[in-house]
Short mmCIF file of C-alpha atoms and ligand atoms in Angstrom, two decimals:
data_model
loop_
_atom_site.label_atom_id
_atom_site.label_comp_id
_atom_site.label_asym_id
_atom_site.label_seq_id
_atom_site.Cartn_x
_atom_site.Cartn_y
_atom_site.Cartn_z
CA UNK T 1179 183.18 -44.60 -27.76
CA UNK T 1180 180.75 -42.27 -25.80
CA UNK T 1181 178.17 -43.23 -28.62
CA UNK T 1182 178.88 -46.65 -28.13
CA UNK T 1183 178.65 -46.55 -24.63
CA UNK T 1184 175.11 -45.61 -25.26
CA UNK T 1185 174.31 -48.02 -28.21
CA UNK T 1186 175.55 -50.73 -25.91
CA UNK T 1187 173.22 -49.51 -23.20
CA UNK T 1188 170.19 -49.36 -25.93
CA UNK T 1189 170.56 -52.90 -27.11
CA UNK T 1190 171.07 -54.37 -23.34
CA UNK T 1191 167.56 -52.40 -22.73
CA UNK T 1192 166.00 -53.75 -25.99
CA UNK T 1193 167.32 -57.32 -25.49
CA UNK T 1194 165.79 -57.61 -21.92
CA UNK T 1195 162.47 -56.39 -22.89
CA UNK T 1196 160.56 -59.49 -24.28
CA UNK T 1197 158.27 -57.69 -26.75
CA UNK T 1198 161.57 -57.25 -28.46
CA UNK T 1199 162.03 -60.98 -29.26
CA UNK T 1200 158.01 -61.56 -29.56
CA UNK T 1201 157.51 -58.76 -32.12
CA UNK T 1202 160.84 -58.10 -33.86
CA UNK T 1203 161.19 -62.08 -34.07
CA UNK T 1204 158.36 -63.97 -33.33
CA UNK T 1205 155.72 -62.36 -35.20
CA UNK T 1206 157.42 -61.93 -38.70
CA UNK T 1207 158.73 -65.54 -38.62
CA UNK T 1208 155.16 -66.96 -37.55
CA UNK T 1209 153.65 -64.87 -40.20
CA UNK T 1210 156.05 -66.65 -42.48
CA UNK T 1211 155.59 -70.18 -41.40
CA UNK T 1212 151.98 -69.75 -41.82
CA UNK T 1213 151.93 -67.68 -45.43
CA UNK T 1214 154.19 -70.85 -46.17
CA UNK T 1215 151.89 -73.24 -44.90
CA UNK T 1216 148.77 -71.64 -46.95
CA UNK T 1217 150.97 -71.38 -50.31
CA UNK T 1218 151.84 -75.25 -50.11
CA UNK T 1219 148.30 -76.14 -50.32
CA UNK T 1220 146.96 -73.40 -52.41
CA UNK T 1221 149.81 -72.06 -54.30
CA UNK T 1222 149.90 -68.25 -54.26
CA UNK T 1223 152.94 -67.15 -56.16
CA UNK T 1224 153.23 -63.58 -53.99
CA UNK T 1225 153.73 -66.17 -50.83
CA UNK T 1226 156.34 -68.22 -52.80
CA UNK T 1227 159.75 -67.76 -50.46
CA UNK T 1228 161.53 -65.62 -53.05
CA UNK T 1229 158.73 -63.29 -53.03
CA UNK T 1230 157.38 -63.42 -49.56
CA UNK T 1231 160.94 -63.04 -47.72
CA UNK T 1232 161.70 -59.37 -48.85
CA UNK T 1233 158.02 -58.63 -47.81
CA UNK T 1234 158.38 -60.54 -44.55
CA UNK T 1235 161.78 -58.55 -44.10
CA UNK T 1236 160.05 -55.06 -44.35
CA UNK T 1237 157.03 -56.33 -42.09
CA UNK T 1238 159.42 -56.96 -39.36
CA UNK T 1239 161.39 -53.58 -39.84
CA UNK T 1240 158.27 -51.98 -38.94
CA UNK T 1241 158.58 -53.30 -35.64
CA UNK T 1242 162.12 -51.28 -35.47
CA UNK T 1243 160.33 -48.40 -36.06
CA UNK T 1244 158.21 -48.97 -33.06
CA UNK T 1245 160.86 -50.03 -30.69
CA UNK T 1246 163.04 -46.74 -31.67
CA UNK T 1247 160.04 -44.71 -31.05
CA UNK T 1248 159.00 -46.16 -27.63
CA UNK T 1249 162.39 -46.38 -26.25
CA UNK T 1250 163.00 -42.57 -27.58
CA UNK T 1251 159.84 -41.32 -26.16
CA UNK T 1252 160.02 -43.06 -23.14
CA UNK T 1253 163.79 -41.84 -22.55
CA UNK T 1254 162.70 -38.19 -23.27
CA UNK T 1255 160.11 -38.54 -20.58
CA UNK T 1256 162.52 -39.70 -17.91
CA UNK T 1257 164.85 -37.78 -15.88
CA UNK T 1258 167.64 -40.01 -17.66
CA UNK T 1259 167.54 -37.51 -20.78
CA UNK T 1260 168.08 -34.66 -18.46
CA UNK T 1261 171.86 -36.75 -17.39
CA UNK T 1262 172.44 -37.48 -21.14
CA UNK T 1263 171.80 -33.82 -22.29
CA UNK T 1264 174.19 -32.80 -19.37
CA UNK T 1265 176.59 -35.00 -20.03
CA UNK T 1266 179.15 -34.33 -23.18
CA UNK T 1267 176.84 -36.01 -25.56
CA UNK T 1268 175.47 -34.08 -28.53
CA UNK T 1269 172.03 -34.29 -29.62
CA UNK T 1270 173.47 -36.28 -32.73
CA UNK T 1271 175.55 -38.75 -30.31
CA UNK T 1272 172.07 -39.63 -28.56
CA UNK T 1273 170.43 -40.28 -31.73
CA UNK T 1274 173.10 -42.26 -33.02
CA UNK T 1275 173.16 -44.14 -29.59
CA UNK T 1276 169.80 -45.12 -30.33
CA UNK T 1277 169.86 -45.99 -33.96
CA UNK T 1278 173.06 -47.94 -34.04
CA UNK T 1279 171.57 -51.18 -31.86
CA UNK T 1280 168.68 -50.90 -33.99
CA UNK T 1281 170.70 -51.54 -37.30
CA UNK T 1282 172.24 -54.35 -35.29
CA UNK T 1283 168.93 -55.56 -34.66
CA UNK T 1284 167.90 -55.28 -37.93
CA UNK T 1285 170.64 -57.28 -39.09
CA UNK T 1286 169.93 -60.37 -36.75
CA UNK T 1287 166.31 -60.08 -37.75
CA UNK T 1288 167.19 -60.15 -41.03
CA UNK T 1289 169.59 -62.89 -40.93
CA UNK T 1290 166.76 -64.77 -38.96
CA UNK T 1291 164.14 -64.41 -41.64
CA UNK T 1292 166.86 -65.41 -44.26
CA UNK T 1293 167.55 -68.44 -42.20
CA UNK T 1294 163.70 -69.45 -41.89
CA UNK T 1295 163.35 -68.72 -45.59
CA UNK T 1296 165.96 -71.18 -46.30
CA UNK T 1297 164.44 -73.42 -44.37
CA UNK T 1298 161.32 -72.88 -46.54
CA UNK T 1299 162.81 -73.59 -49.66
CA UNK T 1300 164.65 -70.33 -50.64
CA UNK T 1301 167.40 -71.32 -52.84
CA UNK T 1302 170.79 -71.08 -50.79
CA UNK T 1303 172.94 -68.62 -52.99
CA UNK T 1304 174.64 -65.30 -52.80
CA UNK T 1305 171.85 -63.44 -54.16
CA UNK T 1306 170.17 -64.28 -50.65
CA UNK T 1307 172.94 -62.32 -49.19
CA UNK T 1308 172.56 -59.22 -51.94
CA UNK T 1309 168.77 -59.36 -50.83
CA UNK T 1310 169.77 -58.74 -46.90
CA UNK T 1311 171.73 -55.93 -48.17
CA UNK T 1312 169.36 -54.24 -50.42
CA UNK T 1313 166.92 -54.47 -47.00
CA UNK T 1314 169.29 -52.00 -45.00
CA UNK T 1315 168.23 -49.39 -46.54
CA UNK T 1316 164.46 -50.13 -45.49
CA UNK T 1317 165.42 -50.59 -41.95
CA UNK T 1318 167.52 -47.47 -41.54
CA UNK T 1319 164.04 -45.62 -43.09
CA UNK T 1320 161.76 -47.49 -40.41
CA UNK T 1321 164.68 -46.66 -37.88
CA UNK T 1322 164.92 -42.99 -38.75
CA UNK T 1323 160.88 -42.89 -38.78
CA UNK T 1324 160.87 -44.11 -35.25
CA UNK T 1325 163.18 -41.94 -33.81
CA UNK T 1326 161.37 -38.86 -35.46
CA UNK T 1327 157.96 -40.13 -34.13
CA UNK T 1328 159.96 -40.68 -30.30
CA UNK T 1329 161.18 -37.09 -30.87
CA UNK T 1330 158.10 -35.34 -31.34
CA UNK T 1331 155.51 -37.89 -29.61
CA UNK T 1332 154.96 -38.80 -26.35
CA UNK T 1333 154.62 -42.35 -25.05
CA UNK T 1334 151.17 -42.82 -25.52
CA UNK T 1335 150.74 -41.41 -28.74
CA UNK T 1336 153.76 -43.59 -29.98
CA UNK T 1337 152.10 -46.55 -29.07
CA UNK T 1338 148.88 -45.57 -31.43
CA UNK T 1339 150.73 -43.90 -34.45
CA UNK T 1340 153.79 -46.26 -34.49
CA UNK T 1341 152.33 -49.33 -33.13
CA UNK T 1342 148.92 -49.57 -34.87
CA UNK T 1343 149.03 -46.86 -37.71
CA UNK T 1344 152.77 -47.24 -39.12
CA UNK T 1345 152.93 -51.13 -38.84
CA UNK T 1346 149.83 -51.35 -40.88
CA UNK T 1347 150.39 -48.81 -43.50
CA UNK T 1348 153.70 -49.64 -44.23
CA UNK T 1349 152.29 -53.48 -44.65
CA UNK T 1350 149.55 -52.65 -47.10
CA UNK T 1351 151.54 -50.12 -48.92
CA UNK T 1352 154.48 -52.41 -49.32
CA UNK T 1353 153.00 -54.70 -51.94
CA UNK T 1354 153.94 -57.71 -49.72
CA UNK T 1355 150.67 -59.33 -49.22
CA UNK T 1356 149.11 -58.04 -52.34
CA UNK T 1357 149.84 -56.72 -55.62
CA UNK T 1358 149.99 -52.87 -55.68
CA UNK T 1359 148.71 -52.58 -59.00
CA UNK T 1360 145.39 -54.02 -57.75
CA UNK T 1361 144.41 -50.88 -56.00
CA UNK T 1362 145.71 -48.75 -58.98
CA UNK T 1363 144.99 -44.81 -59.16
CA UNK T 1364 146.44 -42.47 -56.59
CA UNK T 1365 147.08 -45.07 -53.94
CA UNK T 1366 149.40 -47.29 -56.21
CA UNK T 1367 151.30 -43.68 -56.98
CA UNK T 1368 152.07 -42.75 -53.58
CA UNK T 1369 152.59 -46.56 -52.48
CA UNK T 1370 155.49 -46.45 -55.32
CA UNK T 1371 157.21 -43.13 -54.35
CA UNK T 1372 157.09 -44.57 -50.31
CA UNK T 1373 160.14 -46.26 -49.13
CA UNK T 1374 158.05 -49.66 -48.48
CA UNK T 1375 157.10 -51.17 -51.52
CA UNK T 1376 160.53 -49.94 -53.07
CA UNK T 1377 162.24 -51.69 -50.43
CA UNK T 1378 160.26 -55.14 -51.25
CA UNK T 1379 160.82 -54.32 -54.80
CA UNK T 1380 164.54 -53.99 -54.55
CA UNK T 1381 164.71 -57.47 -52.34
CA UNK T 1382 162.94 -59.50 -54.99
CA UNK T 1383 164.81 -57.77 -57.50
CA UNK T 1384 167.88 -58.97 -55.60
CA UNK T 1385 166.56 -62.52 -55.29
CA UNK T 1386 166.06 -62.71 -59.12
CA UNK T 1387 169.25 -61.36 -59.63
CA UNK T 1388 168.07 -58.50 -61.79
CA UNK T 1389 170.45 -56.11 -60.95
CA UNK T 1390 169.08 -53.26 -62.79
CA UNK T 1391 165.99 -53.82 -60.83
CA UNK T 1392 167.49 -53.27 -57.71
CA UNK T 1393 169.04 -50.16 -58.25
CA UNK T 1394 166.06 -47.50 -58.81
CA UNK T 1395 164.15 -48.84 -55.96
CA UNK T 1396 167.07 -48.87 -53.67
CA UNK T 1397 168.06 -45.19 -54.51
CA UNK T 1398 164.36 -44.20 -53.55
CA UNK T 1399 164.69 -45.83 -50.26
CA UNK T 1400 168.14 -44.66 -49.75
CA UNK T 1401 166.79 -40.78 -50.49
CA UNK T 1402 164.05 -41.49 -47.94
CA UNK T 1403 166.39 -42.64 -45.30
CA UNK T 1404 168.54 -39.96 -45.55
CA UNK T 1405 165.61 -37.46 -45.55
CA UNK T 1406 164.08 -39.20 -42.61
CA UNK T 1407 167.36 -39.14 -40.51
CA UNK T 1408 167.89 -35.28 -41.43
CA UNK T 1409 164.53 -34.91 -40.08
CA UNK T 1410 164.89 -36.76 -36.89
CA UNK T 1411 167.96 -35.06 -36.05
CA UNK T 1412 166.36 -32.09 -36.46
CA UNK T 1413 163.28 -32.73 -34.52
CA UNK T 1414 165.53 -34.30 -31.45
CA UNK T 1415 167.93 -31.32 -31.46
CA UNK T 1416 165.09 -29.06 -31.47
CA UNK T 1417 163.48 -30.90 -28.52
CA UNK T 1418 166.91 -31.30 -26.42
CA UNK T 1419 167.56 -27.34 -26.58
CA UNK T 1420 164.25 -26.48 -25.04
CA UNK T 1421 164.36 -29.52 -22.32
CA UNK L 1091 186.54 -16.50 -10.42
CA UNK L 1092 183.18 -17.57 -8.79
CA UNK L 1093 181.77 -20.80 -9.46
CA UNK L 1094 178.47 -19.86 -9.99
CA UNK L 1095 177.40 -16.38 -11.21
CA UNK L 1096 173.65 -16.20 -11.96
CA UNK L 1097 173.04 -12.72 -13.57
CA UNK L 1098 169.30 -11.69 -14.08
CA UNK L 1099 167.98 -15.42 -15.18
CA UNK L 1100 164.69 -15.53 -16.26
CA UNK L 1101 162.44 -18.29 -17.22
CA UNK L 1102 158.62 -18.27 -18.13
CA UNK L 1103 156.25 -20.98 -18.97
CA UNK L 1104 153.16 -19.41 -20.14
CA UNK L 1105 151.83 -17.34 -17.85
CA UNK L 1106 154.06 -18.42 -14.86
CA UNK L 1107 157.33 -16.60 -13.68
CA UNK L 1108 159.04 -19.99 -13.04
CA UNK L 1109 162.56 -17.79 -12.57
CA UNK L 1110 162.52 -14.32 -12.44
CA UNK L 1111 165.83 -11.78 -12.50
CA UNK L 1112 167.81 -14.43 -10.46
CA UNK L 1113 171.04 -13.01 -9.60
CA UNK L 1114 173.47 -14.35 -6.94
CA UNK L 1115 176.96 -16.22 -6.81
CA UNK L 1116 178.54 -18.99 -5.34
CA UNK L 1117 182.34 -19.11 -4.89
CA UNK L 1118 184.45 -22.10 -5.57
CA UNK L 1119 184.23 -25.23 -3.24
CA UNK L 1120 181.17 -23.46 -1.62
CA UNK L 1121 178.47 -25.53 -0.54
CA UNK L 1122 175.15 -23.51 -1.08
CA UNK L 1123 171.61 -24.22 -0.40
CA UNK L 1124 168.70 -23.26 -2.58
CA UNK L 1125 165.17 -23.72 -1.01
CA UNK L 1126 161.63 -22.46 -1.45
CA UNK L 1127 158.30 -23.75 -1.53
CA UNK L 1128 156.92 -26.23 -4.10
CA UNK L 1129 156.65 -24.57 -7.45
CA UNK L 1130 158.99 -21.58 -6.12
CA UNK L 1131 161.32 -22.17 -9.14
CA UNK L 1132 164.23 -24.13 -7.48
CA UNK L 1133 164.18 -26.94 -10.14
CA UNK L 1134 164.00 -24.53 -13.21
CA UNK L 1135 166.89 -22.41 -11.66
CA UNK L 1136 169.00 -25.75 -11.67
CA UNK L 1137 168.18 -26.59 -14.86
CA UNK L 1138 169.39 -23.18 -16.41
CA UNK L 1139 171.96 -23.42 -14.00
CA UNK L 1140 173.74 -26.84 -15.33
CA UNK L 1141 172.92 -25.52 -19.17
CA UNK L 1142 170.20 -27.63 -19.75
CA UNK L 1143 167.26 -25.32 -20.21
CA UNK L 1144 168.11 -21.84 -21.89
CA UNK L 1145 167.22 -18.76 -20.01
CA UNK L 1146 164.60 -16.66 -21.89
CA UNK L 1147 166.66 -13.60 -20.25
CA UNK L 1148 169.57 -13.09 -18.71
CA UNK L 1149 172.71 -15.58 -18.15
CA UNK L 1150 174.75 -17.40 -15.80
CA UNK L 1151 178.49 -18.20 -15.83
CA UNK L 1152 179.57 -21.37 -14.48
CA UNK L 1153 183.26 -21.50 -13.91
CA UNK L 1154 183.39 -18.66 -16.19
CA UNK L 1155 181.19 -20.21 -18.83
CA UNK L 1156 178.38 -18.61 -20.07
CA UNK L 1157 175.22 -21.42 -20.19
CA UNK L 1158 173.34 -19.01 -22.94
CA UNK L 1159 176.23 -19.39 -25.21
CA UNK L 1160 179.08 -22.11 -24.07
CA UNK L 1161 176.86 -24.97 -23.41
CA UNK L 1162 179.35 -27.49 -24.63
CA UNK L 1163 181.83 -26.40 -22.08
CA UNK L 1164 179.51 -25.77 -19.30
CA UNK L 1165 178.37 -29.34 -19.44
CA UNK L 1166 182.33 -30.64 -19.07
CA UNK L 1167 182.39 -28.76 -15.56
CA UNK L 1168 179.15 -29.43 -14.36
CA UNK L 1169 177.34 -32.88 -12.70
CA UNK L 1170 173.29 -33.09 -12.00
CA UNK L 1171 171.25 -35.29 -10.08
CA UNK L 1172 168.21 -34.35 -11.37
CA UNK L 1173 164.74 -34.52 -9.03
CA UNK L 1174 163.87 -37.69 -10.29
CA UNK L 1175 166.10 -40.22 -9.94
CA UNK L 1176 167.57 -40.72 -13.47
CA UNK L 1177 168.65 -44.33 -14.28
CA UNK L 1178 168.27 -46.62 -17.00
CA UNK L 1179 165.83 -49.09 -15.89
CA UNK L 1180 166.92 -52.16 -17.40
CA UNK L 1181 170.86 -51.86 -16.82
CA UNK L 1182 172.06 -53.24 -13.46
CA UNK L 1183 173.54 -50.62 -11.31
CA UNK L 1184 177.01 -51.76 -12.44
CA UNK L 1185 175.81 -51.01 -16.03
CA UNK L 1186 174.59 -47.71 -15.28
CA UNK L 1187 177.49 -46.75 -13.89
CA UNK L 1188 179.88 -48.06 -16.57
CA UNK L 1189 177.13 -46.27 -19.08
CA UNK L 1190 178.22 -42.84 -17.42
CA UNK L 1191 182.08 -43.71 -17.21
CA UNK L 1192 181.65 -44.28 -21.25
CA UNK L 1193 179.68 -41.11 -21.90
CA UNK L 1194 182.27 -39.08 -20.20
CA UNK L 1195 185.29 -41.04 -21.82
CA UNK L 1196 186.32 -42.47 -18.63
CA UNK L 1197 187.89 -45.82 -18.33
CA UNK L 1198 185.20 -48.54 -16.92
CA UNK L 1199 187.28 -48.83 -13.88
CA UNK L 1200 185.85 -45.56 -12.40
CA UNK L 1201 182.49 -47.70 -12.58
CA UNK L 1202 183.73 -50.65 -10.04
CA UNK L 1203 185.56 -47.60 -7.44
CA UNK L 1204 182.06 -45.79 -7.69
CA UNK L 1205 180.15 -48.96 -6.77
CA UNK L 1206 182.61 -49.16 -3.46
CA UNK L 1207 182.72 -45.47 -2.85
CA UNK L 1208 178.91 -45.15 -2.78
CA UNK L 1209 177.98 -48.62 -1.00
CA UNK L 1210 176.34 -49.68 -4.29
CA UNK L 1211 178.40 -53.30 -4.02
CA UNK L 1212 175.55 -55.33 -2.63
CA UNK L 1213 172.98 -54.21 -5.41
CA UNK L 1214 175.61 -54.12 -8.30
CA UNK L 1215 174.08 -56.96 -10.37
CA UNK L 1216 170.61 -55.77 -9.87
CA UNK L 1217 168.24 -53.98 -12.37
CA UNK L 1218 168.44 -50.28 -11.56
CA UNK L 1219 164.72 -50.45 -12.37
CA UNK L 1220 163.70 -52.76 -9.78
CA UNK L 1221 165.94 -51.31 -6.88
CA UNK L 1222 163.82 -49.36 -3.97
CA UNK L 1223 163.45 -45.37 -4.48
CA UNK L 1224 166.17 -45.14 -2.04
CA UNK L 1225 168.54 -47.27 -3.86
CA UNK L 1226 167.82 -45.67 -7.12
CA UNK L 1227 168.45 -42.01 -5.68
CA UNK L 1228 171.65 -43.41 -4.12
CA UNK L 1229 172.75 -45.01 -7.95
CA UNK L 1230 171.27 -41.22 -9.48
CA UNK L 1231 173.64 -39.28 -7.27
CA UNK L 1232 176.56 -41.94 -7.48
CA UNK L 1233 175.92 -41.18 -11.60
CA UNK L 1234 176.21 -37.76 -11.25
CA UNK L 1235 179.56 -37.56 -9.16
CA UNK L 1236 181.21 -40.47 -11.03
CA UNK L 1237 182.42 -38.10 -13.76
CA UNK L 1238 184.23 -36.03 -11.07
CA UNK L 1239 182.49 -32.27 -11.64
CA UNK L 1240 183.67 -29.41 -10.81
CA UNK L 1241 180.13 -28.15 -9.84
CA UNK L 1242 177.54 -30.46 -8.68
CA UNK L 1243 173.73 -29.68 -8.79
CA UNK L 1244 171.71 -31.69 -6.31
CA UNK L 1245 168.13 -31.49 -6.73
CA UNK L 1246 166.25 -32.86 -3.31
CA UNK L 1247 169.16 -35.23 -2.99
CA UNK L 1248 168.18 -36.79 0.04
CA UNK L 1249 164.13 -37.17 -1.07
CA UNK L 1250 163.53 -40.97 0.32
CA UNK L 1251 166.67 -42.10 1.46
CA UNK L 1252 166.70 -43.71 4.85
CA UNK L 1253 168.26 -42.07 7.74
CA UNK L 1254 171.36 -43.91 7.53
CA UNK L 1255 171.73 -43.32 3.38
CA UNK L 1256 171.04 -39.57 3.96
CA UNK L 1257 173.68 -39.57 7.02
CA UNK L 1258 176.12 -40.87 4.38
CA UNK L 1259 175.20 -38.69 1.83
CA UNK L 1260 175.95 -35.52 4.30
CA UNK L 1261 179.10 -36.76 5.19
CA UNK L 1262 179.95 -37.28 1.24
CA UNK L 1263 179.05 -33.53 0.57
CA UNK L 1264 180.94 -32.76 4.02
CA UNK L 1265 183.88 -34.38 2.16
CA UNK L 1266 183.48 -32.53 -1.28
CA UNK L 1267 183.39 -29.24 0.37
CA UNK L 1268 186.47 -27.19 -0.36
CA UNK L 1269 186.95 -29.10 -3.38
CA UNK L 1270 183.62 -29.17 -5.32
CA UNK L 1271 181.01 -26.59 -5.59
CA UNK L 1272 177.72 -27.97 -4.59
CA UNK L 1273 174.13 -26.31 -5.25
CA UNK L 1274 171.58 -28.40 -3.35
CA UNK L 1275 167.97 -28.21 -3.34
CA UNK L 1276 165.98 -29.21 -0.51
CA UNK L 1277 162.88 -29.37 1.92
CA UNK L 1278 164.57 -30.49 5.15
CA UNK L 1279 165.77 -27.16 6.64
CA UNK L 1280 167.87 -29.34 9.00
CA UNK L 1281 169.75 -30.44 6.47
CA UNK L 1282 169.94 -27.03 4.73
CA UNK L 1283 171.46 -25.58 7.87
CA UNK L 1284 173.99 -28.35 8.76
CA UNK L 1285 175.41 -28.52 5.60
CA UNK L 1286 175.43 -25.35 3.56
CA UNK L 1287 177.80 -22.30 3.69
CA UNK L 1288 175.03 -20.00 2.49
CA UNK L 1289 171.54 -20.36 1.67
CA UNK L 1290 169.02 -18.77 -0.87
CA UNK L 1291 165.50 -18.30 -0.56
CA UNK L 1292 163.39 -18.53 -3.87
CA UNK L 1293 159.58 -17.19 -3.71
CA UNK L 1294 157.84 -17.35 -6.83
CA UNK L 1295 160.82 -17.48 -8.66
CA UNK L 1296 162.61 -14.38 -6.93
CA UNK L 1297 165.19 -14.43 -4.41
CA UNK L 1298 163.84 -13.34 -1.40
CA UNK L 1299 166.69 -14.21 1.06
CA UNK L 1300 170.58 -14.65 0.67
CA UNK L 1301 173.21 -15.26 3.69
CA UNK L 1302 174.43 -18.15 6.12
CA UNK L 1303 171.53 -19.77 8.13
CA UNK L 1304 172.39 -17.55 10.95
CA UNK L 1305 172.19 -14.48 9.29
CA UNK L 1306 168.80 -15.45 8.23
CA UNK L 1307 167.76 -16.32 11.48
CA UNK L 1308 169.03 -13.02 12.81
CA UNK L 1309 167.12 -10.99 10.05
CA UNK L 1310 163.87 -13.15 10.41
CA UNK L 1311 164.38 -12.85 14.51
CA UNK L 1312 163.52 -16.29 14.58
CA UNK L 1313 164.56 -18.80 17.33
CA UNK L 1314 165.13 -21.81 14.71
CA UNK L 1315 166.05 -21.87 11.00
CA UNK L 1316 162.74 -23.52 9.86
CA UNK L 1317 161.09 -20.43 11.60
CA UNK L 1318 163.24 -18.09 9.65
CA UNK L 1319 162.49 -19.72 6.71
CA UNK L 1320 158.76 -19.83 6.88
CA UNK L 1321 159.03 -15.77 7.75
CA UNK L 1322 161.16 -15.11 4.50
CA UNK L 1323 159.67 -17.83 2.16
CA UNK L 1324 156.26 -16.03 2.39
CA UNK L 1325 157.89 -12.12 2.22
CA UNK L 1326 158.34 -10.21 -1.03
CA UNK L 1327 161.54 -8.37 0.04
CA UNK L 1328 164.25 -8.78 -1.97
CA UNK L 1329 167.96 -8.82 -0.66
N1 ATP H 1859 158.53 -27.88 -18.05
C1 ATP H 1859 157.28 -27.08 -17.69
N2 ATP H 1859 156.52 -26.53 -18.42
C2 ATP H 1859 155.72 -25.83 -17.76
N3 ATP H 1859 155.69 -25.30 -16.57
C3 ATP H 1859 156.51 -25.53 -15.83
C4 ATP H 1859 157.58 -26.38 -16.13
N4 ATP H 1859 158.73 -26.46 -15.57
C5 ATP H 1859 158.50 -25.87 -14.46
N5 ATP H 1859 157.01 -25.13 -14.48
C6 ATP H 1859 156.29 -24.16 -13.86
O1 ATP H 1859 157.34 -23.35 -13.21
C7 ATP H 1859 157.35 -23.22 -11.77
C8 ATP H 1859 158.65 -23.81 -11.26
O2 ATP H 1859 158.82 -25.04 -10.93
P1 ATP H 1859 159.94 -25.54 -10.58
O3 ATP H 1859 159.61 -27.28 -10.61
O4 ATP H 1859 161.43 -25.28 -10.89
O5 ATP H 1859 159.41 -25.51 -8.81
P2 ATP H 1859 160.55 -26.18 -8.02
O6 ATP H 1859 160.88 -24.80 -6.75
O7 ATP H 1859 161.51 -27.21 -8.15
O8 ATP H 1859 159.49 -27.02 -6.91
P3 ATP H 1859 159.15 -28.58 -6.08
O9 ATP H 1859 159.96 -28.07 -4.78
O10 ATP H 1859 157.81 -28.94 -6.05
O11 ATP H 1859 160.31 -29.28 -7.07
C9 ATP H 1859 155.90 -23.98 -11.34
O12 ATP H 1859 154.80 -23.34 -11.08
C10 ATP H 1859 155.74 -24.73 -12.55
O13 ATP H 1859 154.38 -25.42 -12.24
MG1 MG H 1860 161.93 -29.19 -8.01
#
């Protein structure tokens, strides 16, 4: 219950911030329309709806990390944090109170992207829903990563690291915009270990109905989600103790 | 049982001793004012006493619970209004109060009651971040009081309040006397003198004087309490 109260507050504060709409929904949708428009003139297999949609989802999710980090670091620098820490809320309650509304946003974002993909010609079938479900570990990764950054960094650092670095890094290493094998070597190997490309792969496999192909990348992404959540929890608890 | 028992609290930040071997007691239902010039260590003391910042050394008992070892229990009995107004900026006044009710597992009706009780009804629907400083402060104090704490810490509660709001807060604190233990910090000497049963003066982290306003005036042989404060906040003698 306590956590839900905080979650409600997080949701209201994010929904009332126009940047949430612009970055969380506007930006991914605009990119999707743009790339599809290009695709319709000059066919690029990578930008066909069944390959593009999981990539757009992954791209959109990187903004969840930004929202998570910004919200948390802003909270930490404000006196409101003292109030939360002085209440019966534990550090875990507080972090969950941030994570839950972001997961809600992730679902809304995913549904919106999917709707747009349907409009652009993606087959309407149950596999699309499976792709949406397969995108959840990716969302969890980004949210946990954001909460980790928000626990460690201040407001200004968050803008640079999550706003610029992380969104770009996760986009390049996701394999959404170009085939990772083009890079080859160490970069490709690193990208295949990180969650971003695995999330995109899982989504593409789900859309293709290749269930065996979903499992492995999903497992890796879920592992990352767990590890990052644990790291965020520890970082936040440490900061909270030393308030 | 005393409401507050500080037993040698210490806190250092780098080379500065923010709070140094702080010892004093506050009885249940007492209104206690902690005074001191800027940087004397008042806020640090409040943060340690309310279980937010762990002391480097020493301990304090809040309603018999140790801030060093029983933080969860301490949180159940204390309320804090931090020096800076602590509100969620994009939530309305009402939503802020509902948030606090939720965090303490209280029914939402408590928020509506608090709106009336603290004269916040007229700004109920406005975003807290867009309220004037004084209104934010009022909301912040209402948020500290809503859960009905046994021990209430008010760090510079009347900073930025207009005369009427300040009077209203004084009346409120007066009405709490005997039921709730209040520890407040302030830079307004007339406020400390009018409200508090006893006063403690911090100087560079150390308690240099402790007693009723009258006692301190007599001790400093001062005509007014403000003169007494000026004399005592500058001495190094420990009571
Ligand atoms: N988080 C912190 N990090 C470093 N130094 C700190 C921190 N908090 C307080 N200090 C230092 O501890 C000392 C006491 O500060 P504190 O805020 O407790 O004073 P105060 O009596 O509340 O002052 P004011 O009247 O200005 O609010 C100051 O020297 C301050 O610089
Ligand atoms: Mg202070």
